[in-house]
């Protein structure tokens, strides 16, 4: 059978498959995946966490057939419907069962990431071709012919296992219609019925624990819930109980709560007490003041914990700080729940297990953190501003400000010369 995919350029890259329609597709896919590509097109490594459970082969086969059927619908819809009915009927008769149409469908039957679908298609390629060209008329249901009869991956509805045995309750109504038969429709599973809430039994044909039968006929069973603590009952009322759930006792057709705390059924620790609840009990911790207790709070203690003393009916904290207990200098006692601790007195801090007086730093001046050079620059800037202001006023002809300006300039000149002369003299003395 000639293939429409043959290409001289591709022949140089990989050996060409000799027969079948699906091999060209798989060959093309393998060549594409073997080509070098950018990093973002390379398959990423599998995650380290546990991979999801692989689907049953029957489910994979059903998905493949469903996708194949959608492809058939798509190829008819996309290629025809233009308006020339006579022309379309002639072309459609040739295209309907053609190799071209089969290839178009198979190209998109599996998604790129569905490796199970690609694997199954590779295994069943010859069967798919055989059905397409030779078996369609006698076996129009591809799922039944491929998945059940040929590959033997699936069973008819209502059956399970390698031999396609009927589910409990029969193949017509597996699990009575009130549950799910494990492995139904596949060649696996145990056939066990997972019943809906309210139903039980091998084939979900009975009312489950805590439910009673309201109505039954040849094909249907209606179950309703019993009154809360009833495990079996004849009706919905409190007085219809026939059997009670754990933690309850049957008394005159009613379920009465058992007080486990008043019996030997409760098992709590030495520093816990029992609290009865409906159908059960809880163990809760005693108060910190108690060594064993009969209930909550320091007034239900059997014995007081160390650091506590009994005052009346309660275990209360002992104030260990009443006598002088802290031997260290500048220490004081701080009472805590059931004990005490020694801390440094106010104004002292602990350094290597000794309480020393805290040093309060003196308040720093505004210019205390400035260097000597920074102060000189700031001083020159200040005087510069003053001189500029005086020069502005002197320029207006005011004799008073003119005199002040001349005096300020003379003072600054003298200060600068004296500073400079002192530095020159100091350098001369030091030989610089």
Tab-separated table of N, CA and C in Angstrom, residues 139-206:
chain	number	residue	atom	x	y	z
A	139	UNK	N	-18.639	-5.261	11.603
A	139	UNK	CA	-18.424	-4.862	13.008
A	139	UNK	C	-18.362	-3.343	13.088
A	140	UNK	N	-19.502	-2.667	13.020
A	140	UNK	CA	-19.493	-1.198	13.017
A	140	UNK	C	-19.048	-0.580	14.339
A	141	UNK	N	-19.144	-1.333	15.437
A	141	UNK	CA	-18.732	-0.810	16.748
A	141	UNK	C	-17.239	-1.063	16.934
A	142	UNK	N	-16.418	-0.030	16.691
A	142	UNK	CA	-14.963	-0.191	16.794
A	142	UNK	C	-14.544	-0.558	18.211
A	143	UNK	N	-15.198	0.017	19.230
A	143	UNK	CA	-14.823	-0.287	20.618
A	143	UNK	C	-15.027	-1.772	20.910
A	144	UNK	N	-16.172	-2.308	20.559
A	144	UNK	CA	-16.453	-3.716	20.815
A	144	UNK	C	-15.471	-4.602	20.046
A	145	UNK	N	-15.232	-4.270	18.763
A	145	UNK	CA	-14.380	-5.125	17.942
A	145	UNK	C	-12.917	-5.055	18.388
A	146	UNK	N	-12.419	-3.824	18.669
A	146	UNK	CA	-10.995	-3.652	18.986
A	146	UNK	C	-10.695	-3.942	20.451
A	147	UNK	N	-11.402	-3.273	21.367
A	147	UNK	CA	-11.040	-3.317	22.790
A	147	UNK	C	-11.506	-4.602	23.477
A	148	UNK	N	-12.673	-5.110	23.083
A	148	UNK	CA	-13.211	-6.300	23.752
A	148	UNK	C	-12.858	-7.583	23.019
A	149	UNK	N	-13.193	-7.657	21.696
A	149	UNK	CA	-13.042	-8.918	20.978
A	149	UNK	C	-11.610	-9.186	20.529
A	150	UNK	N	-10.897	-8.156	20.080
A	150	UNK	CA	-9.565	-8.381	19.509
A	150	UNK	C	-8.460	-8.274	20.561
A	151	UNK	N	-8.378	-7.143	21.240
A	151	UNK	CA	-7.313	-6.942	22.244
A	151	UNK	C	-7.651	-7.550	23.594
A	152	UNK	N	-8.923	-7.821	23.825
A	152	UNK	CA	-9.392	-8.413	25.092
A	152	UNK	C	-8.932	-7.587	26.301
A	153	UNK	N	-9.154	-6.278	26.188
A	153	UNK	CA	-8.838	-5.373	27.301
A	153	UNK	C	-10.087	-5.023	28.096
A	154	UNK	N	-11.240	-5.133	27.480
A	154	UNK	CA	-12.486	-4.688	28.110
A	154	UNK	C	-13.503	-5.815	28.133
A	155	UNK	N	-14.490	-5.627	28.996
A	155	UNK	CA	-15.625	-6.538	29.094
A	155	UNK	C	-16.901	-5.760	28.814
A	156	UNK	N	-17.980	-6.465	28.487
A	156	UNK	CA	-19.261	-5.770	28.341
A	156	UNK	C	-19.694	-5.137	29.666
A	157	UNK	N	-20.545	-4.158	29.597
A	157	UNK	CA	-21.039	-3.487	30.798
A	157	UNK	C	-21.694	-4.499	31.729
A	158	UNK	N	-21.435	-4.356	33.025
A	158	UNK	CA	-22.019	-5.246	34.021
A	158	UNK	C	-21.214	-6.493	34.277
A	159	UNK	N	-20.039	-6.637	33.629
A	159	UNK	CA	-19.174	-7.785	33.845
A	159	UNK	C	-17.766	-7.317	34.180
A	160	UNK	N	-16.940	-8.257	34.663
A	160	UNK	CA	-15.589	-7.889	35.095
A	160	UNK	C	-14.672	-9.096	34.982
A	161	UNK	N	-13.367	-8.831	35.101
A	161	UNK	CA	-12.377	-9.889	35.213
A	161	UNK	C	-11.969	-10.510	33.893
A	162	UNK	N	-10.961	-11.404	33.921
A	162	UNK	CA	-10.442	-12.030	32.692
A	162	UNK	C	-11.501	-12.779	31.899
A	163	UNK	N	-12.486	-13.341	32.594
A	163	UNK	CA	-13.525	-14.115	31.913
A	163	UNK	C	-14.815	-13.330	31.741
A	164	UNK	N	-14.811	-12.047	32.087
A	164	UNK	CA	-16.004	-11.191	31.960
A	164	UNK	C	-17.196	-11.807	32.685
A	165	UNK	N	-16.995	-12.088	33.989
A	165	UNK	CA	-18.068	-12.647	34.811
A	165	UNK	C	-19.060	-11.558	35.187
A	166	UNK	N	-20.324	-11.924	35.397
A	166	UNK	CA	-21.320	-10.920	35.804
A	166	UNK	C	-21.003	-10.357	37.190
A	167	UNK	N	-21.231	-9.071	37.377
A	167	UNK	CA	-21.075	-8.446	38.691
A	167	UNK	C	-22.170	-8.953	39.635
A	168	UNK	N	-21.962	-8.876	40.966
A	168	UNK	CA	-23.029	-9.243	41.897
A	168	UNK	C	-24.303	-8.462	41.596
A	169	UNK	N	-25.416	-9.170	41.592
A	169	UNK	CA	-26.680	-8.537	41.235
A	169	UNK	C	-27.039	-8.716	39.780
A	170	UNK	N	-26.090	-9.241	38.965
A	170	UNK	CA	-26.360	-9.485	37.556
A	170	UNK	C	-25.832	-8.390	36.663
A	171	UNK	N	-25.599	-8.724	35.399
A	171	UNK	CA	-25.044	-7.775	34.448
A	171	UNK	C	-26.021	-6.669	34.083
A	172	UNK	N	-27.329	-6.955	34.198
A	172	UNK	CA	-28.322	-5.950	33.856
A	172	UNK	C	-28.360	-4.817	34.882
A	173	UNK	N	-28.301	-5.190	36.161
A	173	UNK	CA	-28.288	-4.201	37.252
A	173	UNK	C	-27.170	-4.552	38.230
A	174	UNK	N	-25.916	-4.293	37.858
A	174	UNK	CA	-24.816	-4.645	38.773
A	174	UNK	C	-24.964	-3.913	40.105
A	175	UNK	N	-24.725	-4.669	41.174
A	175	UNK	CA	-24.848	-4.142	42.547
A	175	UNK	C	-26.244	-3.567	42.791
A	176	UNK	N	-27.241	-4.129	42.127
A	176	UNK	CA	-28.620	-3.714	42.328
A	176	UNK	C	-28.926	-2.295	41.904
A	177	UNK	N	-27.957	-1.631	41.272
A	177	UNK	CA	-28.146	-0.221	40.915
A	177	UNK	C	-27.841	0.727	42.049
A	178	UNK	N	-27.360	0.188	43.197
A	178	UNK	CA	-27.079	1.021	44.378
A	178	UNK	C	-25.607	0.970	44.780
A	179	UNK	N	-24.747	0.648	43.832
A	179	UNK	CA	-23.322	0.592	44.142
A	179	UNK	C	-22.513	0.486	42.860
A	180	UNK	N	-21.190	0.448	43.031
A	180	UNK	CA	-20.261	0.364	41.908
A	180	UNK	C	-19.513	-0.955	41.973
A	181	UNK	N	-19.571	-1.717	40.887
A	181	UNK	CA	-18.872	-2.999	40.799
A	181	UNK	C	-17.410	-2.736	40.452
A	182	UNK	N	-16.504	-3.166	41.313
A	182	UNK	CA	-15.083	-2.914	41.092
A	182	UNK	C	-14.579	-3.670	39.854
A	183	UNK	N	-14.037	-2.939	38.890
A	183	UNK	CA	-13.524	-3.541	37.668
A	183	UNK	C	-14.575	-3.725	36.595
A	184	UNK	N	-15.762	-3.177	36.797
A	184	UNK	CA	-16.820	-3.359	35.793
A	184	UNK	C	-16.366	-2.826	34.427
A	185	UNK	N	-16.606	-3.644	33.405
A	185	UNK	CA	-16.261	-3.240	32.045
A	185	UNK	C	-14.814	-3.480	31.663
A	186	UNK	N	-13.985	-3.994	32.602
A	186	UNK	CA	-12.572	-4.245	32.314
A	186	UNK	C	-12.250	-5.714	32.563
A	187	UNK	N	-11.032	-6.097	32.184
A	187	UNK	CA	-10.576	-7.473	32.431
A	187	UNK	C	-9.897	-7.600	33.794
A	188	UNK	N	-10.078	-6.613	34.662
A	188	UNK	CA	-9.492	-6.654	35.994
A	188	UNK	C	-10.559	-6.460	37.056
A	189	UNK	N	-10.107	-6.174	38.290
A	189	UNK	CA	-11.027	-5.912	39.383
A	189	UNK	C	-11.483	-7.171	40.096
A	190	UNK	N	-12.053	-6.953	41.276
A	190	UNK	CA	-12.517	-8.073	42.102
A	190	UNK	C	-14.008	-8.318	41.979
A	191	UNK	N	-14.739	-7.391	41.407
A	191	UNK	CA	-16.180	-7.526	41.316
A	191	UNK	C	-16.897	-7.178	42.607
A	192	UNK	N	-16.150	-6.696	43.615
A	192	UNK	CA	-16.781	-6.335	44.887
A	192	UNK	C	-17.634	-5.082	44.714
A	193	UNK	N	-18.811	-5.073	45.362
A	193	UNK	CA	-19.721	-3.938	45.260
A	193	UNK	C	-19.405	-2.890	46.323
A	194	UNK	N	-19.142	-1.681	45.896
A	194	UNK	CA	-18.980	-0.539	46.795
A	194	UNK	C	-20.337	0.169	46.860
A	195	UNK	N	-21.087	-0.126	47.933
A	195	UNK	CA	-22.483	0.316	48.007
A	195	UNK	C	-22.591	1.790	48.372
A	196	UNK	N	-23.674	2.396	47.919
A	196	UNK	CA	-23.979	3.775	48.291
A	196	UNK	C	-24.352	3.832	49.770
A	197	UNK	N	-24.334	5.053	50.336
A	197	UNK	CA	-24.703	5.235	51.741
A	197	UNK	C	-26.132	4.748	51.967
A	198	UNK	N	-26.305	3.936	53.001
A	198	UNK	CA	-27.625	3.422	53.333
A	198	UNK	C	-27.887	2.028	52.818
A	199	UNK	N	-26.967	1.498	51.973
A	199	UNK	CA	-27.164	0.169	51.389
A	199	UNK	C	-25.979	-0.724	51.742
A	200	UNK	N	-26.235	-2.041	51.790
A	200	UNK	CA	-25.200	-2.993	52.136
A	200	UNK	C	-25.512	-4.352	51.569
A	201	UNK	N	-24.712	-5.332	51.972
A	201	UNK	CA	-24.863	-6.675	51.446
A	201	UNK	C	-23.962	-6.907	50.252
A	202	UNK	N	-23.875	-8.162	49.823
A	202	UNK	CA	-22.970	-8.520	48.731
A	202	UNK	C	-23.313	-7.793	47.446
A	203	UNK	N	-24.613	-7.655	47.161
A	203	UNK	CA	-25.040	-6.984	45.930
A	203	UNK	C	-25.806	-5.705	46.239
A	204	UNK	N	-25.537	-5.094	47.414
A	204	UNK	CA	-26.202	-3.850	47.838
A	204	UNK	C	-27.726	-4.017	47.845
A	205	UNK	N	-28.178	-5.246	48.168
A	205	UNK	CA	-29.611	-5.530	48.159
A	205	UNK	C	-30.249	-5.439	49.522
A	206	UNK	N	-29.523	-4.896	50.504
A	206	UNK	CA	-30.059	-4.741	51.860
A	206	UNK	C	-29.807	-3.319	52.338
